[in-house]
Amino acid sequence: MIPAEKALTSKTFCTYPWIHQYVGPDGEVKPCCIYAPNESGVGNIKDAPLSQIWNNDKSKQMRLDMLAGVEISGCSACNNREGSSATHRDETNAYWFKDNIDIINQTQLDGGLPEHKLKYIDARFNNLCNLKCRTCTPHFSTSWHADYEKLRNPNEASKFPKALLIPGNSDSHLLDEILPHLSEAEAVYFAGGEPLMQIEHYKVLEELINLNHTGTVQRPLSIRYSTNFSSLTLGKYNVIDYWNKFRRVTVNASLDGSHERAEYWRKGTDWATIVENRKTLIKECPRVRFNIGFTLSWINAFNLLDFHKEWVNLKYINVDSINVNMLDMPAMYSLKNIPSWKKKKIELAFLKHIEWLNERKARDHTKNQFVNAINFMNNMDTEKNFIAISKFIDTTEQLDKLRNENFWDVFPEHNDMKELIYGSNSLQKLPSTN
């Protein structure tokens, strides 16, 4: 059986290790960006170049395991969702497998590949970011570092001794590794940190323009973003000037809430600025494909529905311009881990939203995202339990005090959780965090 035929019969096969190397802000090289953060990858560019990592023992064994159907522990995000909701692996194979069968069939007996060619590029040049989202860590945000240092156990060594993470042995190390692959790239994905704050992002776009590789039918190129959408400029650079030179740009704006909920959940967000940036993009670069990239937790589940409707009604997006990503970690925020009675309320709200989507003639893909969210949420029977309740209490109270905020004031839709979390006295106003 040739490799591509093995791939079709394997439940663990993913196309990425044949066309891609993800590089995190710490230099770790992994098969993709959602590979388990607590699992080591296949190498680190501080120790070896990408070309050497491409066919090292770990990379070769990973390919062989995927062809053989062996479950890889680092692929837990996909493994755990298999059979209950759509996985990142499913989406990857649907997009990339068919056009890369020839490369897959070049897999050697030891798992090696004859050429180091990156068709898909996702390189995190640093962790520079102006937000400190509740679901994030200093690994992906420099702004988180100060809060982390104030909250961490002083008797334990810091996991993040420096605020700014650089993936290579110099500021330009990763960029120098990536530039030679741009002429063959079919997709370049920018994420963070915050990519629109990174000078390397603009250097990549400039190099693509210099190569006259901006996307054609014969030579396709897709430029994709996950951005907090807080700023469209960096010094002399205006990203719209660049986007207008490319055939296909997709912006997934990481907006996990709206108005005051966005400003609480993604600390540093200014909602008025987000709205103005959306208006600017519609006016000056209307052909950019703009989506709300919404990471769904139980915290923002109801706000998702209001936000979606509001921006459709305001004509900032069309009804299908939304990508809903289920949050697994931190566990205290995951839909899977709340009590069954709370899940039922969210499920009923989502089913009603699907009715609204039907009225708007939304695509099946859009409706299925909400169906998948329900399936994901109900995949674990929690009964009356709130998994990680202690962690939620400690983290929320500590951050609220540090940031002079109050969760219950911002999210009154969750007042029904107070009694579970704080006991019967929770009907009284909680102490101020000021």
Short mmCIF file of N, CA, C and O in Angstrom, two decimals, residues 229-230 258-260 262-263 269-279 311 316:
data_model
loop_
_atom_site.label_atom_id
_atom_site.label_comp_id
_atom_site.label_asym_id
_atom_site.label_seq_id
_atom_site.Cartn_x
_atom_site.Cartn_y
_atom_site.Cartn_z
N PHE A 229 -6.81 42.98 15.88
CA PHE A 229 -7.46 44.04 15.09
C PHE A 229 -7.49 45.39 15.82
O PHE A 229 -8.34 46.22 15.57
N SER A 230 -6.54 45.58 16.72
CA SER A 230 -6.53 46.82 17.51
C SER A 230 -5.84 47.97 16.79
O SER A 230 -6.06 49.13 17.13
N SER A 258 -17.90 41.44 22.63
CA SER A 258 -18.16 42.77 22.12
C SER A 258 -18.35 43.74 23.28
O SER A 258 -18.64 43.35 24.41
N HIS A 259 -18.12 45.03 22.97
CA HIS A 259 -18.34 46.10 23.94
C HIS A 259 -17.55 45.85 25.23
O HIS A 259 -16.38 45.49 25.18
N GLU A 260 -18.20 46.03 26.39
CA GLU A 260 -17.47 45.92 27.66
C GLU A 260 -17.01 44.50 27.94
O GLU A 260 -16.01 44.29 28.64
N ALA A 262 -15.78 42.45 25.66
CA ALA A 262 -14.52 42.33 24.93
C ALA A 262 -13.39 43.01 25.70
O ALA A 262 -12.27 42.49 25.79
N GLU A 263 -13.67 44.16 26.28
CA GLU A 263 -12.63 44.92 26.98
C GLU A 263 -12.21 44.23 28.28
O GLU A 263 -11.07 44.41 28.73
N THR A 269 -8.24 45.86 24.98
CA THR A 269 -9.11 46.16 23.84
C THR A 269 -9.84 47.48 24.07
O THR A 269 -10.34 47.75 25.16
N ASP A 270 -9.92 48.29 23.04
CA ASP A 270 -10.77 49.47 23.02
C ASP A 270 -11.83 49.24 21.96
O ASP A 270 -11.53 49.24 20.76
N TRP A 271 -13.06 49.01 22.40
CA TRP A 271 -14.09 48.56 21.46
C TRP A 271 -14.37 49.60 20.36
O TRP A 271 -14.60 49.23 19.20
N ALA A 272 -14.34 50.86 20.71
CA ALA A 272 -14.59 51.90 19.71
C ALA A 272 -13.54 51.84 18.60
O ALA A 272 -13.86 52.05 17.42
N THR A 273 -12.31 51.55 18.96
CA THR A 273 -11.24 51.43 17.96
C THR A 273 -11.48 50.23 17.05
O THR A 273 -11.25 50.31 15.83
N ILE A 274 -11.92 49.12 17.63
CA ILE A 274 -12.22 47.93 16.81
C ILE A 274 -13.28 48.27 15.76
O ILE A 274 -13.14 47.91 14.58
N VAL A 275 -14.32 48.95 16.17
CA VAL A 275 -15.40 49.31 15.25
C VAL A 275 -14.89 50.23 14.15
O VAL A 275 -15.19 50.05 12.96
N GLU A 276 -14.09 51.22 14.52
CA GLU A 276 -13.55 52.14 13.52
C GLU A 276 -12.63 51.42 12.54
O GLU A 276 -12.63 51.72 11.34
N ASN A 277 -11.82 50.49 13.04
CA ASN A 277 -10.95 49.73 12.15
C ASN A 277 -11.76 48.90 11.17
O ASN A 277 -11.36 48.74 10.00
N ARG A 278 -12.88 48.34 11.63
CA ARG A 278 -13.72 47.56 10.71
C ARG A 278 -14.29 48.47 9.63
O ARG A 278 -14.32 48.11 8.45
N LYS A 279 -14.76 49.65 10.00
CA LYS A 279 -15.29 50.60 9.02
C LYS A 279 -14.21 51.00 8.02
O LYS A 279 -14.49 51.11 6.81
N TRP A 311 -23.42 42.63 14.48
CA TRP A 311 -22.55 43.00 13.36
C TRP A 311 -23.16 42.63 12.01
O TRP A 311 -22.88 43.29 11.01
N TYR A 316 -21.51 45.05 9.15
CA TYR A 316 -20.07 44.96 9.29
C TYR A 316 -19.56 43.62 8.77
O TYR A 316 -18.38 43.50 8.38
#
